[in-house]
Coordinates of C-alpha atoms and ligand atoms in Angstrom, one line a residue:
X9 CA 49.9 40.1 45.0
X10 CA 51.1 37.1 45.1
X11 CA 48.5 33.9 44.8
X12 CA 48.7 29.8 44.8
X13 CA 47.1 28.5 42.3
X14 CA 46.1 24.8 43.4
X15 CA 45.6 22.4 40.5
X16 CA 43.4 20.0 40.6
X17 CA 41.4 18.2 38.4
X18 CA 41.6 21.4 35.9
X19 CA 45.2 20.4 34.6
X20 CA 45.2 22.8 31.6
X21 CA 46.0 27.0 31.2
X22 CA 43.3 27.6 28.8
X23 CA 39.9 28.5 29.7
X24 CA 41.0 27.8 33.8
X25 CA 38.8 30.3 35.5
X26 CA 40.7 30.2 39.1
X27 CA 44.3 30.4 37.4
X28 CA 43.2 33.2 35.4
X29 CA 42.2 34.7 38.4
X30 CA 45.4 34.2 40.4
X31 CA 47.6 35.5 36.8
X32 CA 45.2 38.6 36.7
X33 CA 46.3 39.6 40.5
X34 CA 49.8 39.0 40.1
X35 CA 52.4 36.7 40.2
X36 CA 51.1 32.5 40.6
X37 CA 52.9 29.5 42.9
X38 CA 51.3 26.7 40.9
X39 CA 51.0 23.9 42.9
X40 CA 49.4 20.2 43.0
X41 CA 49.2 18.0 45.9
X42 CA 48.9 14.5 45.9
X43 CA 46.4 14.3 48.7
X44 CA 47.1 11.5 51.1
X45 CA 44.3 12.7 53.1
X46 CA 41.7 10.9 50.5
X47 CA 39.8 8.2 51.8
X48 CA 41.1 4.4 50.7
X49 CA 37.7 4.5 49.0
X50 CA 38.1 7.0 46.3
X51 CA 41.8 6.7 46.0
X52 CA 43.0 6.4 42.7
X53 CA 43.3 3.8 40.8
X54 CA 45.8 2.3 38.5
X55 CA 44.9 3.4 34.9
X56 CA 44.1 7.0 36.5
X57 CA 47.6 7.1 37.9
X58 CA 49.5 6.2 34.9
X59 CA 47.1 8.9 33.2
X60 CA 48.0 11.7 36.0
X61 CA 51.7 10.8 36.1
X62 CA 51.6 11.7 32.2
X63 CA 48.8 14.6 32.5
X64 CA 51.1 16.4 35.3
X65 CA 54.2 16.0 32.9
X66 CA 52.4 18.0 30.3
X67 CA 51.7 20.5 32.5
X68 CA 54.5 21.1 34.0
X69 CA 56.4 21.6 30.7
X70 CA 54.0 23.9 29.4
X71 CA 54.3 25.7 33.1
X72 CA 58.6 26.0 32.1
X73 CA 59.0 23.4 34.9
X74 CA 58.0 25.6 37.7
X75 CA 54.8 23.5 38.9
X76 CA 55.5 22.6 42.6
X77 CA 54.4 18.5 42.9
X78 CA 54.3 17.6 46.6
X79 CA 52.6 14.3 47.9
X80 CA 51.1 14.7 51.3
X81 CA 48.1 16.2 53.6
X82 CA 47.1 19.4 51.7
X83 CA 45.7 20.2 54.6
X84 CA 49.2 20.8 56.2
X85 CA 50.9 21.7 52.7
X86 CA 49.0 24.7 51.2
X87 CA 49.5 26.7 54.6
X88 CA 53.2 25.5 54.8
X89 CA 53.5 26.9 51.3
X90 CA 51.4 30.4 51.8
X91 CA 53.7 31.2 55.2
X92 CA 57.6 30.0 53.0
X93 CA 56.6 32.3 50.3
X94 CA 54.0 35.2 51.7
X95 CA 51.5 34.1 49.9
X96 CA 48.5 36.4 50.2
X97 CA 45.6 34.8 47.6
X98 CA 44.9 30.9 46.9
X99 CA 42.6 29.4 43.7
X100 CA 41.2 26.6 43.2
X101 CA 38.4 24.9 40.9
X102 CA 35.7 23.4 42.5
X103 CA 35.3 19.6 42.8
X104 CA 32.4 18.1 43.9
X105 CA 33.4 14.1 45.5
X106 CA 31.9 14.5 49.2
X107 CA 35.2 14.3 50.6
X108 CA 36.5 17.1 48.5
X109 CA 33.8 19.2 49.4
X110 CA 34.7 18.9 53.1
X111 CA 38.4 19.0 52.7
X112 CA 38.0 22.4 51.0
X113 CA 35.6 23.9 53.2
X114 CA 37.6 23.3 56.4
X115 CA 41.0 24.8 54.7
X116 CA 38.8 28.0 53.4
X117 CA 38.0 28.1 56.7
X118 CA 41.6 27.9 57.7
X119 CA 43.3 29.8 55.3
X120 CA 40.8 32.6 56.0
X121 CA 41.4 32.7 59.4
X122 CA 45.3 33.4 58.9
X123 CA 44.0 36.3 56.5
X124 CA 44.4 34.6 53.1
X125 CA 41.9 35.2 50.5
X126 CA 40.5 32.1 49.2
X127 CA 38.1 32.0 46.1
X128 CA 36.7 28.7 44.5
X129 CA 35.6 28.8 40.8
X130 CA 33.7 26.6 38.9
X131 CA 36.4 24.9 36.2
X132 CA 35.0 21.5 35.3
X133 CA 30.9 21.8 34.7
X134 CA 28.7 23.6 32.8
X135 CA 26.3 24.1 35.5
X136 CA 26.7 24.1 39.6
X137 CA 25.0 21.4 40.9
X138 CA 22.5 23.8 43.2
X139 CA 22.1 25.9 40.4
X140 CA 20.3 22.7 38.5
X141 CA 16.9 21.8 40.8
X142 CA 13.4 21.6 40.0
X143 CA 11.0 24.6 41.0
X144 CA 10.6 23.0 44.0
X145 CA 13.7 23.2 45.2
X146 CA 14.4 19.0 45.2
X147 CA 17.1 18.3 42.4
X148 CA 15.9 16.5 39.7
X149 CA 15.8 12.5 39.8
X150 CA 15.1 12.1 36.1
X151 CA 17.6 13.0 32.9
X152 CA 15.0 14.5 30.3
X153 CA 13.5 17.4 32.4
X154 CA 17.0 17.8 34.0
X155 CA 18.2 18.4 30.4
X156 CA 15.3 20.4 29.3
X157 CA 16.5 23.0 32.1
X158 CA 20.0 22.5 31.1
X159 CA 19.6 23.7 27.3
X160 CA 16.5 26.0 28.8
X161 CA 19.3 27.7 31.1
X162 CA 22.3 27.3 28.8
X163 CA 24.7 30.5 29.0
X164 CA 27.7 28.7 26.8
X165 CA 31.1 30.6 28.2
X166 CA 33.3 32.2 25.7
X167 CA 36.4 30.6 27.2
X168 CA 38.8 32.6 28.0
X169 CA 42.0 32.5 26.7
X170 CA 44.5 32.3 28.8
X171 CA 48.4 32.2 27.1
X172 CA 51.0 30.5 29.0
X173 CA 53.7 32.8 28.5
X174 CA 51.6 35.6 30.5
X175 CA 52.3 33.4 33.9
X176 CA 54.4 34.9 35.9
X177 CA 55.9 32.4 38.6
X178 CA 57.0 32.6 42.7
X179 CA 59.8 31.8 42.4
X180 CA 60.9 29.1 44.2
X181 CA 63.0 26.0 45.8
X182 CA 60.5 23.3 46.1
X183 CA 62.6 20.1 44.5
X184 CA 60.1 16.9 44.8
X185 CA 59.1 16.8 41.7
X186 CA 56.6 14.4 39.6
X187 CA 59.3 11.6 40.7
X188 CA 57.9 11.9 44.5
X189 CA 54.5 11.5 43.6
X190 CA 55.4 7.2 42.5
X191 CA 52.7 7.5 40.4
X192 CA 54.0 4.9 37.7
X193 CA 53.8 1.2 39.1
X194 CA 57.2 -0.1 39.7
X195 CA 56.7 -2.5 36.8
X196 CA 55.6 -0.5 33.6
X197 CA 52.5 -1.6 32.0
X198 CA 51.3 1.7 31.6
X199 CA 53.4 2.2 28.3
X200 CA 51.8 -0.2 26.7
X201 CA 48.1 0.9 27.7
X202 CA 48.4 4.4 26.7
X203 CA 49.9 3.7 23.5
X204 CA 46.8 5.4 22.1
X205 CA 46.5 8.2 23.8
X206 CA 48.4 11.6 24.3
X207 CA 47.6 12.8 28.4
X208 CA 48.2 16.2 29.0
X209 CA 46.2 19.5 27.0
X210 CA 47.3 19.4 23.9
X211 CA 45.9 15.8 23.6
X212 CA 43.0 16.7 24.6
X213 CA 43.0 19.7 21.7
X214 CA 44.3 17.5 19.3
X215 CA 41.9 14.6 20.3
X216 CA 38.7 16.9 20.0
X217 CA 40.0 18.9 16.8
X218 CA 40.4 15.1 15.3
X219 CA 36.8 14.0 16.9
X220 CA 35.2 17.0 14.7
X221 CA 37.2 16.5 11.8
X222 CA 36.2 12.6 11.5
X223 CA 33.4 11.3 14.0
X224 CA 31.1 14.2 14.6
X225 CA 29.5 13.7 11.5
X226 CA 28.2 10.2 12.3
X227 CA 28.1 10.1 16.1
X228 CA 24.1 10.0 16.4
X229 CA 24.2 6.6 14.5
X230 CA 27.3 6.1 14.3
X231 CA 28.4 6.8 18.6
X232 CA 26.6 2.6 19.2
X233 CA 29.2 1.0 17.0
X234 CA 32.6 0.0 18.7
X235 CA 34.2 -0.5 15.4
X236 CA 33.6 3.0 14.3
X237 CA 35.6 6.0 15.3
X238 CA 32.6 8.6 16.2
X239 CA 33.2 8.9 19.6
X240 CA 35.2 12.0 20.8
X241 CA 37.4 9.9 23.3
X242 CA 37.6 13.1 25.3
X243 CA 36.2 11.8 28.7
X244 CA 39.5 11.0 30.5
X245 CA 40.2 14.4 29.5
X246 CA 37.5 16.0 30.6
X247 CA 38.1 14.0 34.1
X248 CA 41.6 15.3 34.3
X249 CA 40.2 19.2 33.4
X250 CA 42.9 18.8 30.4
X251 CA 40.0 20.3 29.1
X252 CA 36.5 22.2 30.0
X253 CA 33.8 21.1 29.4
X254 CA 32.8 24.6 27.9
X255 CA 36.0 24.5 25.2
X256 CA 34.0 21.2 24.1
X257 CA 30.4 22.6 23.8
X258 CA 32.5 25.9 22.1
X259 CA 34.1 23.9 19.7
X260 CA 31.7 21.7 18.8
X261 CA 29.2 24.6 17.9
X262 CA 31.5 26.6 16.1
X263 CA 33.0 24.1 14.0
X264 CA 30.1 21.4 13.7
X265 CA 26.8 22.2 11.8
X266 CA 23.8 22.5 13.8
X267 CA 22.2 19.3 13.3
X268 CA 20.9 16.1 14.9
X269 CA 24.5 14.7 15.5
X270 CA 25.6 17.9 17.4
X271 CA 22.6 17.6 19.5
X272 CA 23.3 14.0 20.6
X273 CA 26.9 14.9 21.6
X274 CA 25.7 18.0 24.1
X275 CA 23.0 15.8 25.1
X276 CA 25.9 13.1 26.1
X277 CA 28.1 16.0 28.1
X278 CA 24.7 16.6 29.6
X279 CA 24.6 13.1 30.7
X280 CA 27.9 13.8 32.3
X281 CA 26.2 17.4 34.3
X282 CA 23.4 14.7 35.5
X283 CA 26.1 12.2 36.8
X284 CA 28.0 15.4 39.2
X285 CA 24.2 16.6 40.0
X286 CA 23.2 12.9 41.1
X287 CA 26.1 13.0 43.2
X288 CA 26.1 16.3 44.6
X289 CA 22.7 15.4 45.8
X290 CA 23.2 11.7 47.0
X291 CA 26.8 12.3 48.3
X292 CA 26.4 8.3 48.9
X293 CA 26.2 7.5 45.1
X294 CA 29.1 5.3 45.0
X295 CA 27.9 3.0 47.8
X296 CA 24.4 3.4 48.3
X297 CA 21.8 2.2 46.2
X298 CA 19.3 5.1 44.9
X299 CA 16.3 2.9 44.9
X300 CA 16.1 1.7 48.8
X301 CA 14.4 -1.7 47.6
X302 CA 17.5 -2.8 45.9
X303 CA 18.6 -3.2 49.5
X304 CA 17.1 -6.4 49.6
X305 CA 18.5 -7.7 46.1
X306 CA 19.8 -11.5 46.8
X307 CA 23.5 -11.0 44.9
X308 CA 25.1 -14.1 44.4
X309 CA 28.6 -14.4 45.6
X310 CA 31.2 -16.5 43.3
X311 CA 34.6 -15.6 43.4
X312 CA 35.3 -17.6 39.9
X313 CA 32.4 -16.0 37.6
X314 CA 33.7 -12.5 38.9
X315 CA 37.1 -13.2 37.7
X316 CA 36.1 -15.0 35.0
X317 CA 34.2 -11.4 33.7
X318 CA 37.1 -9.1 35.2
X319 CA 39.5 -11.1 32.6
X320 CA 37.4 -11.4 29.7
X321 CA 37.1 -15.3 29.5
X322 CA 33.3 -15.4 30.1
X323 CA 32.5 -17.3 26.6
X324 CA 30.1 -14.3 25.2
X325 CA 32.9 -12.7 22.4
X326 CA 31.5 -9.4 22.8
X327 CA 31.7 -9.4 26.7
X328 CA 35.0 -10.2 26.2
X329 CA 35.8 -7.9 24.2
X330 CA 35.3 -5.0 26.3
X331 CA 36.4 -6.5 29.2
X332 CA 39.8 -6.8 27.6
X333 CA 39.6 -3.5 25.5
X334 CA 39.4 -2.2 29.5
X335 CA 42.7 -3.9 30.4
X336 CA 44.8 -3.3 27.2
X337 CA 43.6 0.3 27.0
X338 CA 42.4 2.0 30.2
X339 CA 38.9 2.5 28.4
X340 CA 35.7 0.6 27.3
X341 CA 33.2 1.8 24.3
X342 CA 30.4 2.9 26.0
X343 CA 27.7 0.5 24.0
X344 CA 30.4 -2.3 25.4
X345 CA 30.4 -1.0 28.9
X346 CA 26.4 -1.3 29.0
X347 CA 26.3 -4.8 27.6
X348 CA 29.1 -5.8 30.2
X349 CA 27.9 -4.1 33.1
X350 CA 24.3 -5.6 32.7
X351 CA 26.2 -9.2 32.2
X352 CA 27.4 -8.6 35.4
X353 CA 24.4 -7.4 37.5
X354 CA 21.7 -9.5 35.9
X355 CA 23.2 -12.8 34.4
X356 CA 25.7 -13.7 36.7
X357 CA 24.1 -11.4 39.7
X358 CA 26.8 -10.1 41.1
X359 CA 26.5 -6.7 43.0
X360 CA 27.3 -3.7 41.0
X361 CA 29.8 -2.7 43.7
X362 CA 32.6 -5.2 41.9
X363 CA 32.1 -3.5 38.3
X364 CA 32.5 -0.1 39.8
X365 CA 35.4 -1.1 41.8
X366 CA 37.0 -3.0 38.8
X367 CA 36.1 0.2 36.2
X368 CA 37.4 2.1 38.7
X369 CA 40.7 0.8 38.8
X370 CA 41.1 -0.1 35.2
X371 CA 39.6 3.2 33.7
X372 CA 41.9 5.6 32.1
X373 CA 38.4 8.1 32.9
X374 CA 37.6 6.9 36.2
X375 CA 35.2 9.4 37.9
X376 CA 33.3 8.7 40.7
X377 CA 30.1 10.8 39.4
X378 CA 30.0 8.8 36.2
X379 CA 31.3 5.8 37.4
X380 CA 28.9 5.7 40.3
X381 CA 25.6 7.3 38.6
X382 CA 26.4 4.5 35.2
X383 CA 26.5 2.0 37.4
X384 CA 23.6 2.2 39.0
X385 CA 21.9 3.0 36.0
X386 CA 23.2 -0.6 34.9
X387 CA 22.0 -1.9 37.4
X388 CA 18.6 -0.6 37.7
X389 CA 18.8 1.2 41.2
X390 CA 19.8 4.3 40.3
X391 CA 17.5 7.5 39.9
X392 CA 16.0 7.5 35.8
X393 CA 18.0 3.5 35.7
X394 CA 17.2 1.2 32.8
X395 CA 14.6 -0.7 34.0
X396 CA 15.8 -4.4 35.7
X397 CA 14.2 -6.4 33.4
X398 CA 15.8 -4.6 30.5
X399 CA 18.9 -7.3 30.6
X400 CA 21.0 -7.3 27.1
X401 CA 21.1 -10.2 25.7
X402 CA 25.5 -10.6 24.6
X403 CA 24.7 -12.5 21.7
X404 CA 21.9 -9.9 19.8
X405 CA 24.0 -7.0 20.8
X406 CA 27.0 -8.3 19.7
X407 CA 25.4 -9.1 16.4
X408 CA 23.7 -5.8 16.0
X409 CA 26.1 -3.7 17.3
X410 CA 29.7 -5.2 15.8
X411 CA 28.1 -7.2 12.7
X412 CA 31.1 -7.3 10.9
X413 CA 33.2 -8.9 14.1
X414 CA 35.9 -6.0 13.7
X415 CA 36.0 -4.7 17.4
X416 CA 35.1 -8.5 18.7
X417 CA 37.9 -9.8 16.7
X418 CA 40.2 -7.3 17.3
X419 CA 40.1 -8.3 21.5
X420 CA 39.3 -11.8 21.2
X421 CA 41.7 -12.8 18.1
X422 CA 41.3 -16.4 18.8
X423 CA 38.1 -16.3 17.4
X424 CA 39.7 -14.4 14.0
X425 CA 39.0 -17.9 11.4
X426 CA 35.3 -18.2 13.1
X427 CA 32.9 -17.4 10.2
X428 CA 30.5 -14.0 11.3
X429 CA 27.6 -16.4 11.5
X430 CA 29.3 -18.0 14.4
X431 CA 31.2 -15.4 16.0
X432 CA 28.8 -14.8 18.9
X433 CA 27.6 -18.0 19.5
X434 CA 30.6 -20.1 19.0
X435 CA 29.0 -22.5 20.9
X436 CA 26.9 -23.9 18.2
X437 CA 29.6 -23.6 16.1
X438 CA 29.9 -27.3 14.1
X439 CA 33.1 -29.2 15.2
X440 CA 34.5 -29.5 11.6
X441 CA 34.0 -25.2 11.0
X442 CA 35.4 -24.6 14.1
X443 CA 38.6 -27.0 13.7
X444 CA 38.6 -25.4 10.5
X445 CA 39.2 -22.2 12.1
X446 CA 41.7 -23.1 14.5
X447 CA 39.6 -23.3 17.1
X448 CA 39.1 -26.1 19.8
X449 CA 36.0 -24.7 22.0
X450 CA 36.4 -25.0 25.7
X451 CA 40.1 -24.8 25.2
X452 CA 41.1 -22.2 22.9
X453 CA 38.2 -20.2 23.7
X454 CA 36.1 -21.2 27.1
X455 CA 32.8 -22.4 27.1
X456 CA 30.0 -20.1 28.3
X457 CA 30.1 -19.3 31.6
X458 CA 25.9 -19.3 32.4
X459 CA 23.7 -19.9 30.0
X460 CA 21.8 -16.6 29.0
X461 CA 18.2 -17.6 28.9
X462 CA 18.3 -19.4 32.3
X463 CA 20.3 -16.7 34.1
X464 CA 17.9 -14.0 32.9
X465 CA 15.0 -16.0 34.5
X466 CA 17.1 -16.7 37.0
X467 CA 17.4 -12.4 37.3
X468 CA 14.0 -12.0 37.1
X469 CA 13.2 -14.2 40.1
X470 CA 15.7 -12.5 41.9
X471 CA 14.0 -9.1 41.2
X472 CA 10.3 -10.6 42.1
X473 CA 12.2 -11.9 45.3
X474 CA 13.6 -8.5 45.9
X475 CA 9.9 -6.8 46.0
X476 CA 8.9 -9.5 48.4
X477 CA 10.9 -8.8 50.9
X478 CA 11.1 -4.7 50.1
X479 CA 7.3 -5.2 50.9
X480 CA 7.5 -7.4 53.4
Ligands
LIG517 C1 29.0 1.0 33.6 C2 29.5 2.3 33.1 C3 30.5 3.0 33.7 C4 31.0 4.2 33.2 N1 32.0 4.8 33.9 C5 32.4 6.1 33.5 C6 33.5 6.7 34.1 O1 34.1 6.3 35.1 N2 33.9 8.0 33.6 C7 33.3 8.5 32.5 O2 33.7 9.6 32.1 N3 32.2 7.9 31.9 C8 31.8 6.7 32.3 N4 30.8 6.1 31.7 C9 30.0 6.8 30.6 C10 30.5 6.6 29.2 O3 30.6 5.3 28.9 C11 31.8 7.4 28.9 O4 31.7 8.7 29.3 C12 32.1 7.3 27.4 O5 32.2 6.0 26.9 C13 33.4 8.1 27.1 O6 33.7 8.0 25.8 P1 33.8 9.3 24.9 O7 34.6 10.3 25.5 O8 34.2 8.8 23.5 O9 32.2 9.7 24.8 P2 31.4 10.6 23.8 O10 30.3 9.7 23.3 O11 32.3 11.3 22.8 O12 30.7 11.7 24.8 C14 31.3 12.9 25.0 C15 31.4 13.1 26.5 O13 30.2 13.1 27.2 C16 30.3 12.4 28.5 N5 29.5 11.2 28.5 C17 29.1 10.4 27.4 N6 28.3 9.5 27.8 C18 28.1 9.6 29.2 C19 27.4 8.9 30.2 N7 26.6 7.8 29.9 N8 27.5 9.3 31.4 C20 28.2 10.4 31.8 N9 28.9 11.1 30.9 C21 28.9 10.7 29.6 C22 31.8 12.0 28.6 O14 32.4 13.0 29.4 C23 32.3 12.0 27.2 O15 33.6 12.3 27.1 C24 30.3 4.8 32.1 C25 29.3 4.1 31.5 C26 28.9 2.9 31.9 C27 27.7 2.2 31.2

């Protein structure tokens, strides 16, 4: 039999349920369609191409060149494909963005219809969405019990190896190619921001086999600290499917000890189940706030604080930081991305929907279920958010988090002579320490852009306006 096997976000061969499938019944058309049917909304964005462009490169080397690329309606495409080269079978992992959902129900239905069979697998979670509600039936609104089922329910896969070599390939004539996708921007920038990191499945391999080696050992305590390597740095692959989510859990309990550290890292791949449950369930996620009285939030509107944020030059050091750790390198610690998101929802009260656009674009892991769900959770609407008053205060969670100034520095190098004392409040830095350091405040470095005690009252008046009118 002869079976398409459509890649998606599951851009590996090992452990790829719906490719194993299609290699088990025969010979395989690998395909992957740049969909020009997604919506403007959830196209991708800039970091994420540069990542694919590079992902799909790695595949199609390990694939001996044969993956078909095409850049169109797969809508039209896949058919086209199944009548030029009698295809009889097509596979796909499941994805789970509302529009995906509807795009691949209608083309079951089609393909069915012209006497294909279609099957969908499950590729990229641990556990199906509907598969994860409460006895009642409702999915769960709140992480804990929704990770209490998890581990209660937990049936890890042994993943299944599948070897490359074994794929035998339709052959065919397609000549596109990666090229026809444009991908890349037309100027390259993306060289320079994926310096650090290797797309494609052996990256990922390589990045998870270094993550156990070197940061597993720390990450409960260690997983808050920018400066430290104890993250995995495996979520972009994970996004792409370079990787399963199952290889990780796998690995990490067969080559980790059983302790407190390995029980913070599957409780943080849980986190990732609850962000694809939360928007299976509330297909408006990336739009809509969770909590309906967050409708009536008054967001400020300032075109020059917003910029001021997007480029790092807000006058908190750690802020800036990780708002230009996000442009250099397509990613953001995630202790930084808390302490930037809730500088931009509560001290300058700007409306969460520019973050998520701006992490959307920039983010070498862009995902609309963790994007979305984090975001709210930032911003106190979501389901289980950190409460709104909870607003991080830059200057204590720079000094607890980065004592030592070594991530700070290592973004905001302009502030490299400042001694630790001042580093994030360079503000009250005296004159004479300052020029000692190189450093002329307000013009080396900018000044704060709002001042953190009055915009936090200023947030909390907001919030007590916000139940006003909710109520009223
Ligand atoms: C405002 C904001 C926006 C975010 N946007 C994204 C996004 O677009 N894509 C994304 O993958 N993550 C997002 N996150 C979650 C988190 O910051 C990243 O997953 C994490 O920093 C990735 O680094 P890591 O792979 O080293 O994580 P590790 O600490 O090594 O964790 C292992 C894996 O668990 C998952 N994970 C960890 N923390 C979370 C979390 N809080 N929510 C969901 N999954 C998690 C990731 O897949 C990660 O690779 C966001 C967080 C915030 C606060």
């Amino acid at each position: 039999m002869r079976t398409l096997h459509w890649f998606r976000n599951d851009l590996r061969l090992q452990d790829n349920p719906a490719l194993l499938a299609a290699c088990q019944q025969g010979a395989v058309l690998p395909v992957f369609i740049l969909d020009t049917d997604e919506p403007a909304r959830s196209a991708l964005g800039g970091a994420s191409r540069a990542w694919l462009h590079r992902s799909l490169t790695a595949l199609n080397a390990s694939l001996n060149n044969n993956l078909v690329m095409l850049k169109g309606s797969a809508q039209t495409l896949i058919p086209d494909l199944c009548a030029r080269y009698q295809i009889e079978a097509v596979t796909w992992n499941r994805g789970y963005e509302p529009w995906t959902i509807q795009r691949d129900s209608g083309l079951k239905t089609a393909l069915k219809a012209r006497g294909l069979a279609v099957t969908s697998f499950n590729g990229a979670l641990l556990f199906e969405p509907w598969d994860t509600v409460k006895k009642d039936g409702f999915p769960y609104r709140v992480y804990t019990p929704f990770y209490k089922h998890c581990m209660a329910n937990l049936s890890p896969r042994i993943p299944g190896v599948l070897n490359a070599t074994r794929i035998r390939v339709v052959p065919h004539a397609e000549q596109a190619g990666l090229e026809s996708l444009a991908l890349r921007p037309p100027v390259t920038w993306d060289d320079a921001m994926l310096t650090d990191w290797t797309p494609g499945e052996q990256g990922a391999q390589r990045r998870l086999q270094h993550f156990l080696a070197t940061g597993m050992g720390d990450y409960r305590e260690g997983r808050d600290f920018p400066a430290k390597r104890s993250v995995s740095g495996l979520s972009a692959h994970l996004h792409f499917g370079e990787i399963s989510p199952h290889q990780v859990l796998a690995s990490a309990r067969a080559e980790s000890p059983s302790d407190d550290n390995q029980a913070h890292f599957i409780k943080e791949l849980v986190w990732r189940e609850f962000s694809y449950n939360l928007l299976y369930h509330f297909p408006t996620l990336q739009e809509k706030n969770l909590q309906a009285k967050f409708d009536h939030f008054p967001w400020e509107a300032n075109e020059a604080l917003l910029k001021a944020w997007q480029t790092g030059q807000t006058g908190y050091p750690i802020v800036d930081a990780g708002m230009r750790e996000l442009w250099q390198t397509g990613s953001m610690h995630n202790r930084v991305r808390m302490i930037v998101a809730s500088f931009l929802v509560k001290n300058l009260r700007l409306h969460w929907h520019h973050g998520e656009r701006w992490f959307w674009d920039c983010l070498v892991d862009a995902d609309l279920a963790s994007n979305s769900a984090s975001w709210q959770w930032a911003a106190g609407c979501g389901c289980d958010a950190a409460p709104y008053f909870r607003i991080f205060n830059p200057t204590t969670q720079g000094q607890r988090f980065d004592p030592d100034g070594e991530y700070t520095r290592r973004y905001v190098p302009e502030l490299l002579g400042l001694p630790n004392q001042y580093l994030y409040e360079p503000w009250a830095c005296p004159v004479e320490i300052s020029r000692a350091a190189g450093i002329v405040m307000g013009k080396d470095y900018p000044a704060p852009i709002v001042e953190v005690k009055a915009s936090r009252e200023a947030a909390l008046l907001a919030f007590s306006e916000m139940k006003r009118r909710a109520a009223g």
